[in-house]
Amino acid sequence: MTSSSLSKSSSTSSTSSKNEEKGEKKIYDLISLEVPRLQGLLLRSTLFLCENHYLKNSFLSSLYTKNKMPLISQFNLNLSPTFYPIVDISNHQQQQQNKSEFTFKKYLATDMLHDKDLIKYLQSKNLEINSQSSSSSSSNNQSLINNIPENSIINYYNLYMTGKITPNEIANFFIECKNHSDEQSPPLKAFIKILEDDIKSQAMASAERWKSGSPLSLIDGVPISLKDEIDQIGYHTTCGTTFLEKVFPNVKTEDSGVAKMLRQQGAILVGKNNMHEIGISTLGYNTHFGFTRNPYNLNHYPGGSSSGSASSVSAGLNPLSIGCDGGGSIRVPASLCGVVGLKPTFARVSHGGIFDLCWSVGHVGPIGSSVIDTAIGYACIAGSDSADHQSVLAEQYGGKPTVPMFTEIPLIQPLKGLKIGVFYDWINDCNIEFKDSTYKCIEILKEQGAEIIEIEISNLLVTRLSQGAIILSEMNSSMKRFKNYSNELQYDSRISLSIGNILPTSDYLQANKVRTFCIEQFTEIFKGVDLIVTPTNAIAAPEIEKSVLSMGESNFGSVGELMKYVFIGNITGIPGITVPVGLTKDKNLPIGFQIMAKWWQEDLLLYTSYVLEKNIDFKGKPQYYNCPLTNCTNPNN
């Protein structure tokens, strides 16, 4: 069986089996999408049926019915719709009701960016680990699990601090590495565009700050990339299309909120990452700017839609990238590419200067080489921005963003008192290797002191359908203003937008009522647990077949399996993080583990994922890896 095949492992837990024996109704109701994989002539024929004036209504209606979409309107709800999942937990009574027994030391996210003790702590631990590993004859030495990855913000900072290298040299090395990544075969295509002179100019300013002993933060001089959905001075924002540069011919003269925040901390913004066109799929390919490749296996998809962001970090080109997530588009590619991806709470990060594709389910967040790097990225971009009133409201509801004090995490039983919820029927519904890795992670969390509590989540099917209805409706609405350029879109984008076009307004309203139901359900669940864990995906990265390179493909079946565990975070707005925890045996493809928390608790996600990362012993090695720091003296020597 190939890694892209859906391998149904035992999809019922012992509890559900007992329930079925008693004749009780099974809570878990997710089903696979009944849509064939469309390529070549079949893809063109399907597009014709979707867009033909006389045939499209009957064809799309049958597709709509076959995939259970009518369940949205049939779901009986006496609730008001929730159009934006901004949840207020500032109410004192609700805080007391939801108060957890688990506590840990934290500080304001902005404090992390100037915490030199954190750098010293991590460096000392790394030196200790290297010393232990060199004196050990065992290749399975467990101390190796704490090693700082080469492509880490910590190593950039250490090299600058010790004067072993300058940001100017790093800028040149980055440009060389990026160019090489696109010259090899097949090309990585992690970037749509970089401006070499701009990169060198930023590096020169950073080098002057380091020379004068006044770096702005831990990321001063660190190469950081942005998904091409995010405005950056000097670049167009194309969202992976060919026509947006024509519609808006002038390059951006103002940064997005996140780009501005990164510049204020001294980051070198190195360019625009490739993405699945208009963010409409979790496969991550682009027929206009080239198929982004998965660094772990270049013949497989990187995941999307933040494909270039995850691929560039995984390949070592830069330690941090900023992506966008409307239906798993940070967590899916991060998981498939073996890196860490954080989708913060809705509105925790400013949407100012982000292209408006899916306004009520879209999130902005970091993809990093490690949990620490991801935490630093989050610390840089989280918080209120006057250009986005929702982010201001978010800070009122959730308080100022905080992160854990990593130096204060206990060495023994760091998760004691933490309650973790597991819906076994859900986590069992995936490829057997993913299931095994998930159970291994749960056991590690338990060993570290966490209490595992069985939970149930009802109506996942109508929730997933509602998430799909919301995102397709909003994307279709966003793209209607560019209808004169619709023929320039990829075939799969046009098919997906055609489906969005037939969704009735009543379904969009009803889907937002389902959102209200879902938020209320998760509010109740989080009264009994602190976190919920799942696999990040149900399958590994699908293979890129040669036949799809010219016109792409539509593969809703695989997309549905890649999104099986992530859609909850988008419709409810709760934060989620993915951590690499294993590799498939046959294709060297990463396996991710997802942790979700209640609204505004990114700090708890980072704390728990750091503990897991230290204990999981992930030893993934990308097939393609080209880091600017490889050209430098090993900073740990």
XYZ file of C-alpha atoms in Angstrom:
637
model
C 0.000 0.000 0.000
C 1.393 3.441 -0.910
C 1.702 6.234 1.639
C -1.039 8.176 -0.118
C -3.508 5.325 0.246
C -6.061 5.429 3.003
C -5.269 2.531 5.326
C -8.146 2.095 7.733
C -6.730 0.659 10.911
C -9.025 -0.581 13.617
C -11.280 2.434 13.814
C -13.150 1.594 16.967
C -11.880 1.677 20.505
C -12.806 -0.942 23.073
C -15.318 1.498 24.538
C -17.123 2.042 21.250
C -17.189 -1.713 20.626
C -18.934 -2.209 23.933
C -21.351 0.584 23.067
C -22.210 -1.081 19.774
C -22.772 -4.407 21.526
C -25.286 -2.651 23.783
C -27.001 -1.161 20.749
C -25.981 2.376 21.632
C -25.503 4.914 18.859
C -21.863 5.431 17.882
C -20.749 9.035 18.407
C -17.970 9.062 15.807
C -19.420 9.752 12.363
C -16.692 10.999 10.021
C -16.639 9.355 6.600
C -14.243 9.620 3.671
C -15.122 11.878 0.745
C -16.528 10.052 -2.280
C -14.625 11.909 -4.995
C -12.232 10.334 -7.529
C -8.695 11.603 -8.032
C -8.888 13.757 -11.156
C -5.949 14.118 -13.550
C -5.411 14.818 -17.237
C -8.470 14.327 -19.438
C -10.677 13.460 -16.464
C -9.663 16.712 -14.762
C -10.459 18.763 -17.880
C -13.756 16.938 -18.373
C -14.798 17.560 -14.779
C -13.937 21.235 -15.107
C -16.091 21.394 -18.241
C -19.027 19.885 -16.338
C -18.490 22.350 -13.478
C -18.477 25.414 -15.728
C -20.778 24.500 -18.620
C -23.881 26.681 -18.454
C -26.273 23.805 -19.169
C -24.617 20.974 -17.228
C -23.053 22.519 -14.132
C -26.166 22.743 -11.969
C -27.092 19.072 -12.228
C -23.476 17.865 -11.988
C -22.545 19.997 -8.978
C -25.840 19.274 -7.268
C -25.218 15.534 -7.523
C -21.703 16.011 -6.125
C -23.154 18.171 -3.346
C -25.650 15.481 -2.370
C -23.244 12.536 -2.711
C -20.867 14.068 -0.184
C -23.563 14.663 2.448
C -23.625 18.459 2.203
C -27.431 18.538 2.784
C -26.690 17.441 6.364
C -25.791 21.064 7.089
C -29.316 22.338 6.486
C -30.839 19.253 8.115
C -28.945 19.730 11.377
C -31.588 20.996 13.794
C -30.191 23.947 15.770
C -31.897 26.611 17.820
C -28.784 28.774 17.982
C -27.636 32.105 16.602
C -24.828 32.053 14.034
C -21.279 32.931 15.072
C -19.549 34.705 12.209
C -16.154 35.149 13.906
C -14.835 32.673 16.504
C -13.518 35.263 18.969
C -14.319 33.763 22.367
C -14.281 35.877 25.523
C -12.782 34.011 28.489
C -12.090 37.185 30.478
C -15.308 36.735 32.478
C -14.248 35.948 36.065
C -16.949 33.349 36.668
C -16.046 31.472 33.492
C -12.344 31.642 34.393
C -13.060 30.045 37.758
C -15.233 27.394 36.133
C -12.530 26.511 33.616
C -9.596 26.854 36.006
C -7.028 24.083 35.580
C -5.033 22.423 38.320
C -2.007 22.562 36.035
C 0.161 25.665 36.356
C 3.536 26.659 34.956
C 5.781 29.690 34.785
C 5.229 32.022 31.860
C 6.054 35.553 30.797
C 4.907 38.054 28.203
C 5.745 36.884 24.691
C 7.723 40.059 24.032
C 10.008 39.259 26.992
C 11.160 36.073 25.278
C 12.668 38.073 22.428
C 15.231 39.597 24.787
C 15.795 36.615 27.102
C 19.539 35.981 26.881
C 19.239 33.462 29.725
C 17.176 31.274 27.401
C 19.996 31.236 24.853
C 22.590 30.418 27.511
C 20.392 27.665 28.926
C 19.786 26.014 25.555
C 23.441 26.288 24.554
C 24.633 24.799 27.845
C 22.151 21.929 27.509
C 23.304 21.313 23.958
C 26.978 21.248 24.959
C 26.112 18.852 27.774
C 24.220 16.620 25.339
C 27.053 16.600 22.805
C 29.533 15.711 25.546
C 27.358 12.853 26.749
C 26.753 11.530 23.247
C 30.462 11.590 22.338
C 31.311 9.531 25.445
C 28.532 7.037 24.770
C 28.951 4.084 22.472
C 25.203 3.659 22.059
C 23.738 5.043 18.839
C 20.385 5.229 20.601
C 21.591 7.560 23.347
C 18.411 9.223 24.610
C 20.230 12.475 25.371
C 20.431 13.142 21.635
C 16.733 13.941 21.596
C 17.376 17.371 23.096
C 19.873 18.455 20.448
C 19.298 21.878 18.914
C 18.789 21.539 15.128
C 21.440 23.146 12.957
C 18.831 25.332 11.274
C 17.888 27.084 14.503
C 17.476 30.712 15.508
C 19.615 29.856 18.558
C 22.580 28.979 16.339
C 22.218 32.130 14.237
C 22.207 34.223 17.403
C 25.227 32.397 18.829
C 27.286 32.923 15.667
C 26.473 36.620 15.561
C 27.147 37.058 19.272
C 30.558 35.368 19.069
C 31.465 37.232 15.886
C 32.064 34.028 13.921
C 29.862 35.284 11.120
C 27.927 38.393 10.139
C 24.410 38.902 8.785
C 26.033 40.044 5.531
C 27.637 36.632 5.075
C 24.426 34.854 6.030
C 22.506 36.884 3.435
C 24.931 35.745 0.744
C 24.814 32.139 1.941
C 21.015 32.202 1.977
C 20.856 33.475 -1.599
C 23.282 30.736 -2.701
C 21.294 28.034 -0.909
C 17.956 29.247 -2.236
C 19.277 29.415 -5.814
C 20.802 25.942 -5.510
C 17.495 24.558 -4.235
C 15.852 25.631 -7.492
C 18.723 24.546 -9.750
C 18.788 20.924 -8.567
C 16.434 18.318 -10.027
C 13.621 18.360 -9.244
C 13.709 21.977 -8.073
C 12.431 22.650 -4.544
C 10.421 25.745 -5.581
C 9.891 26.876 -1.996
C 9.924 30.547 -3.050
C 7.929 32.531 -5.584
C 10.302 35.479 -5.433
C 13.258 36.906 -3.540
C 14.856 40.352 -3.963
C 18.591 39.849 -3.511
C 19.478 43.531 -3.172
C 16.762 44.022 -0.562
C 18.008 41.015 1.429
C 21.571 42.359 1.376
C 20.403 45.829 2.405
C 18.537 44.438 5.425
C 21.559 42.320 6.328
C 23.859 45.330 6.182
C 21.670 47.222 8.661
C 21.619 44.183 10.962
C 25.387 43.806 10.730
C 25.823 47.418 11.845
C 23.611 46.785 14.886
C 25.585 43.708 15.854
C 28.861 45.557 15.312
C 27.758 48.305 17.687
C 26.549 45.754 20.251
C 22.904 46.739 19.930
C 20.932 43.924 18.239
C 17.187 44.478 18.404
C 16.249 40.976 19.597
C 17.056 37.267 19.355
C 16.041 37.293 15.675
C 18.158 40.235 14.561
C 19.818 39.109 11.326
C 17.868 35.842 11.106
C 16.434 34.988 7.643
C 12.640 34.686 7.870
C 10.246 34.150 4.963
C 6.578 34.994 4.395
C 3.833 33.126 2.581
C 2.766 35.014 -0.553
C -0.548 35.858 1.065
C 1.168 38.394 3.336
C 2.083 41.938 2.278
C 5.756 42.898 2.304
C 7.305 46.150 1.069
C 8.807 45.780 -2.396
C 6.845 42.661 -3.373
C 3.523 41.883 -4.991
C 1.094 39.720 -3.056
C -0.060 37.150 -5.611
C -1.541 34.327 -3.475
C 0.079 32.007 -5.992
C -1.853 33.453 -8.967
C -0.695 35.036 -12.213
C -3.395 37.714 -12.376
C -3.175 39.574 -9.042
C 0.075 41.171 -10.154
C -1.806 42.462 -13.212
C -4.764 43.732 -11.210
C -2.489 45.429 -8.677
C 0.618 46.283 -10.736
C 2.378 48.339 -8.063
C 4.476 46.546 -5.474
C 3.504 46.955 -1.832
C 4.675 50.155 -0.184
C 3.508 49.122 3.265
C 4.187 46.009 5.309
C 1.527 43.755 6.766
C 1.220 43.802 10.538
C 3.332 40.665 10.938
C 6.038 41.838 8.514
C 6.241 45.128 10.399
C 6.591 43.330 13.741
C 9.352 41.101 12.393
C 11.264 44.076 10.988
C 11.003 45.845 14.326
C 12.847 42.899 15.881
C 15.587 42.964 13.218
C 14.594 39.984 11.075
C 15.882 39.740 7.515
C 12.749 39.183 5.423
C 14.061 37.003 2.630
C 11.109 36.746 0.273
C 7.761 35.267 -0.629
C 7.134 31.558 -0.216
C 5.305 29.539 -2.836
C 1.787 28.353 -1.968
C -1.123 26.384 -3.346
C -2.984 28.860 -5.530
C -5.419 31.006 -3.453
C -4.845 28.615 -0.561
C -7.630 26.333 -1.731
C -5.989 22.920 -1.155
C -3.777 21.134 1.359
C -1.711 19.429 -1.384
C 0.513 22.470 -1.894
C 1.327 22.525 -5.596
C 1.388 25.470 -7.989
C 1.357 25.093 -11.776
C 2.422 28.724 -12.311
C 5.481 28.997 -10.069
C 6.436 25.332 -9.933
C 5.519 22.377 -7.742
C 6.941 22.874 -4.262
C 8.637 19.645 -3.185
C 8.725 17.862 0.143
C 12.369 17.961 1.345
C 11.978 14.526 2.982
C 11.023 12.928 -0.322
C 11.142 15.130 -3.400
C 8.616 12.955 -5.211
C 5.894 13.829 -2.694
C 3.755 16.849 -1.926
C 4.809 19.183 0.899
C 1.227 19.837 2.007
C -0.513 23.161 1.694
C -1.451 25.716 1.328
C 1.629 27.134 3.128
C 3.742 24.704 1.122
C 6.772 26.893 0.482
C 6.899 28.043 4.092
C 7.135 24.496 5.452
C 9.424 23.304 2.661
C 11.947 26.136 3.093
C 12.201 25.535 6.854
C 12.415 21.761 6.433
C 15.163 22.119 3.812
C 17.186 24.351 6.144
C 16.984 27.484 3.992
C 15.658 29.519 6.933
C 14.641 28.567 10.486
C 11.282 30.330 10.548
C 8.492 31.219 8.156
C 5.071 32.793 8.593
C 2.136 30.954 7.069
C -1.647 31.235 6.973
C -4.136 28.559 8.000
C -7.779 28.546 6.849
C -8.318 24.792 6.985
C -5.039 23.318 8.205
C -2.717 25.262 5.901
C -0.019 25.750 8.566
C -0.327 22.460 10.416
C -0.709 20.153 7.405
C 2.456 21.239 5.521
C 4.456 21.551 8.752
C 3.474 17.989 9.625
C 4.183 16.570 6.159
C 7.572 18.326 6.022
C 8.706 17.278 9.502
C 8.751 20.694 11.195
C 6.707 22.485 13.859
C 3.659 24.582 12.960
C 1.462 26.673 15.257
C -2.022 27.916 14.384
C -2.767 30.470 17.110
C -6.223 31.348 18.406
C -8.339 33.228 15.867
C -7.318 36.936 15.797
C -4.383 36.421 18.186
C -2.159 37.467 15.265
C -3.061 40.479 13.139
C -4.711 40.012 9.765
C -3.733 43.519 8.729
C -2.138 43.307 5.278
C -3.158 39.672 4.749
C -5.024 38.954 1.504
C -8.685 38.438 2.367
C -9.321 34.864 1.220
C -11.292 33.334 4.099
C -11.909 35.982 6.722
C -13.677 33.985 9.435
C -11.538 30.835 9.484
C -8.129 32.235 8.488
C -5.261 32.358 10.987
C -1.665 33.609 10.722
C 1.096 31.720 12.509
C 4.721 30.516 12.564
C 6.364 27.429 11.099
C 9.711 26.696 12.749
C 12.551 24.199 12.846
C 11.787 23.425 16.495
C 9.300 24.275 19.224
C 11.646 26.992 20.535
C 11.944 28.615 17.106
C 8.180 28.439 16.670
C 7.694 30.026 20.090
C 10.079 32.837 19.142
C 8.146 33.354 15.902
C 4.885 33.482 17.823
C 6.388 35.963 20.291
C 7.349 38.216 17.374
C 3.955 38.395 15.680
C 1.288 37.826 18.366
C -0.649 40.700 19.898
C -2.857 43.604 18.982
C -2.432 45.701 15.858
C -4.382 48.925 15.321
C -4.775 47.950 11.637
C -6.864 44.930 12.676
C -9.654 45.680 15.152
C -10.216 41.972 15.766
C -6.688 41.573 17.117
C -7.374 44.452 19.509
C -10.559 42.728 20.641
C -8.633 39.454 20.945
C -6.225 41.013 23.437
C -9.146 42.294 25.486
C -10.672 38.801 25.569
C -7.540 36.703 25.931
C -5.078 39.076 27.561
C -1.619 39.849 26.239
C 0.068 36.834 24.603
C 2.385 34.846 26.883
C 4.857 32.000 26.366
C 6.299 29.474 28.827
C 9.565 30.131 30.592
C 11.346 27.198 28.994
C 14.257 27.471 31.423
C 11.867 26.767 34.307
C 10.231 23.605 32.978
C 10.808 20.835 35.565
C 13.051 17.944 34.523
C 10.937 15.364 36.346
C 7.207 14.942 35.710
C 6.813 18.334 33.975
C 3.206 17.490 32.992
C 1.984 16.414 36.423
C -1.568 17.669 36.908
C -2.187 18.169 33.174
C -5.370 16.579 31.819
C -5.285 15.475 28.188
C -8.429 14.490 26.298
C -8.415 11.677 23.732
C -11.320 10.705 21.469
C -10.153 7.179 20.621
C -12.523 6.492 17.736
C -11.250 9.619 16.016
C -7.519 9.030 16.510
C -7.864 5.404 15.385
C -9.259 6.455 12.000
C -5.931 6.870 10.222
C -3.029 5.037 8.603
C -1.640 2.336 10.954
C 1.796 4.017 11.239
C 0.112 7.282 12.210
C -2.021 5.495 14.764
C 1.004 3.780 16.317
C 2.939 7.066 16.502
C -0.035 8.778 18.131
C -0.309 6.109 20.841
C 3.448 6.349 21.429
C 3.117 10.097 21.986
C 0.182 9.639 24.342
C 2.250 7.174 26.359
C 5.155 9.644 26.547
C 2.843 12.408 27.762
C 1.497 10.021 30.359
C 5.027 9.095 31.482
C 5.753 12.808 31.900
C 2.893 13.107 34.384
C -0.186 13.867 32.294
C -3.520 12.247 33.006
C -5.191 10.809 29.904
C -8.971 11.229 29.867
C -11.282 9.658 27.310
C -13.604 12.176 25.684
C -16.230 12.147 22.951
C -16.834 14.783 20.277
C -20.220 14.594 18.593
C -21.273 15.600 15.075
C -17.779 15.785 13.590
C -19.190 15.108 10.127
C -21.553 18.083 10.011
C -18.814 20.191 11.611
C -16.366 19.267 8.845
C -19.007 19.907 6.188
C -19.765 23.295 7.756
C -16.077 24.211 7.836
C -15.912 23.333 4.135
C -19.034 25.358 3.355
C -17.684 28.407 5.185
C -14.227 28.412 3.612
C -15.463 27.679 0.067
C -18.190 30.326 0.334
C -15.750 32.946 1.558
C -13.097 32.076 -1.030
C -15.685 32.147 -3.791
C -16.886 35.550 -2.601
C -13.313 36.836 -2.463
C -12.533 35.682 -6.013
C -15.736 36.924 -7.683
C -14.257 40.379 -8.149
C -11.606 38.787 -10.400
C -14.036 36.795 -12.567
C -12.507 38.209 -15.745
C -9.308 36.343 -14.854
C -10.911 33.041 -13.836
C -9.426 31.238 -16.851
C -5.952 31.911 -15.434
C -6.669 29.904 -12.306
C -5.497 26.309 -11.922
C -8.054 23.674 -12.887
C -8.445 22.450 -9.297
C -9.041 25.997 -8.052
C -11.784 26.505 -10.631
C -13.466 23.223 -9.679
C -13.395 24.083 -5.976
C -14.729 27.599 -6.598
C -17.528 26.118 -8.732
C -18.582 24.020 -5.771
C -18.449 27.110 -3.560
C -20.587 28.972 -6.069
C -23.552 26.590 -5.717
C -23.612 26.687 -1.915
C -26.818 28.480 -0.921
C -26.643 31.455 1.430
C -28.842 29.504 3.832
C -26.112 26.843 4.133
C -23.506 29.503 4.952
C -25.760 30.866 7.701
C -26.520 27.381 8.991
C -22.809 26.479 8.939
C -22.166 29.436 11.231
C -24.873 28.124 13.562
C -22.982 24.829 13.571
C -19.929 26.870 14.539
C -21.844 28.170 17.557
C -22.755 24.587 18.490
C -19.140 23.488 18.087
C -17.778 26.339 20.219
C -20.274 25.494 22.954
C -19.351 21.810 22.772
C -15.633 22.499 23.082
C -16.222 24.969 25.904
C -17.826 22.083 27.817
C -15.077 19.604 26.884
C -12.373 21.984 28.087
C -14.005 22.140 31.508
C -12.761 18.584 32.003
C -9.469 18.583 30.102
C -6.665 21.041 29.390
C -5.679 19.718 25.974
C -6.950 17.489 23.174
C -4.518 15.379 21.126
C -4.814 13.703 17.722
C -2.632 12.770 14.762
C -2.130 15.842 12.580
C -3.073 13.926 9.418
C -4.631 10.559 8.641
C -2.174 9.789 5.806
C 1.348 10.697 4.743
C 2.215 13.148 1.985
C 0.695 11.941 -1.319
C 2.992 11.246 -4.248
C 3.444 13.783 -7.052
C 2.783 11.781 -10.202
C 4.531 12.924 -13.377
C 1.200 13.115 -15.166
C 0.019 16.024 -12.979
C 2.957 18.397 -13.497
C 1.444 20.267 -16.443
C -2.086 20.932 -15.184
C -2.216 19.689 -11.599
C -4.910 17.500 -10.127
C -8.027 17.548 -7.974
C -7.751 15.070 -5.136
C -10.486 15.734 -2.574
C -10.058 12.231 -1.135
C -6.480 12.820 0.013
C -7.249 16.416 0.962
C -10.007 15.171 3.254
C -7.638 12.711 4.950
C -4.961 15.382 5.358
C -7.550 17.669 7.001
C -9.292 15.011 9.125
C -7.958 16.354 12.451
C -7.280 20.017 11.754
C -10.602 21.517 10.634
C -11.861 21.784 14.236
C -9.275 24.471 14.978
C -10.465 26.684 12.135
C -14.202 26.604 12.685
C -13.894 27.076 16.474
C -10.801 29.287 16.497
C -8.993 27.190 19.131
C -5.181 27.052 18.838
C -3.326 23.961 17.636
C 0.272 22.906 17.131
C 1.886 20.041 15.224
C 5.178 18.394 16.199
C 7.115 15.837 14.095
C 7.119 12.480 15.889
C 7.987 9.768 13.373
C 8.664 8.647 9.814
C 6.961 6.159 7.509
C 9.095 3.083 6.929
C 8.819 2.918 3.165
C 9.096 6.519 1.924
C 10.855 8.505 4.718
C 7.779 10.718 5.110
C 7.181 12.583 8.391
C 4.345 11.862 10.803
C 2.929 14.712 12.883
C 1.166 14.848 16.253
C -1.367 17.601 16.954
C -2.116 19.216 20.318
C -5.084 21.592 20.727
C -5.907 23.876 23.664
C -8.707 26.188 24.661
C -8.781 29.721 23.268
C -5.756 31.964 24.035
C -3.637 29.163 25.549
C -0.806 29.021 23.037
C 1.588 29.076 25.998
C 0.298 25.693 27.198
C 0.622 24.259 23.674
C 4.239 25.407 23.473
C 5.008 24.066 26.961
C 3.557 20.617 26.265
C 4.971 20.308 22.745
C 8.438 21.237 24.057
C 8.231 18.412 26.601
C 7.092 16.005 23.884
C 9.797 17.164 21.467
C 12.504 16.493 24.060
C 11.279 12.970 24.693
C 10.103 11.715 21.308
C 13.531 11.080 19.715
C 12.596 12.309 16.237
C 15.613 11.739 13.982
C 14.230 12.738 10.627
C 16.706 13.632 7.879
C 15.400 15.404 4.773
C 16.428 14.067 1.385
C 17.254 17.649 0.415
C 18.836 19.911 3.037
C 20.827 23.072 2.349
C 21.309 25.400 5.314
C 23.236 28.702 5.197
C 24.852 27.729 8.519
C 26.412 24.651 6.914
C 28.909 27.075 5.409
C 29.950 28.201 8.906
C 31.992 26.695 11.669
C 29.800 24.410 13.768
C 28.497 26.806 16.450
C 28.509 24.014 19.046
C 32.248 23.456 18.793
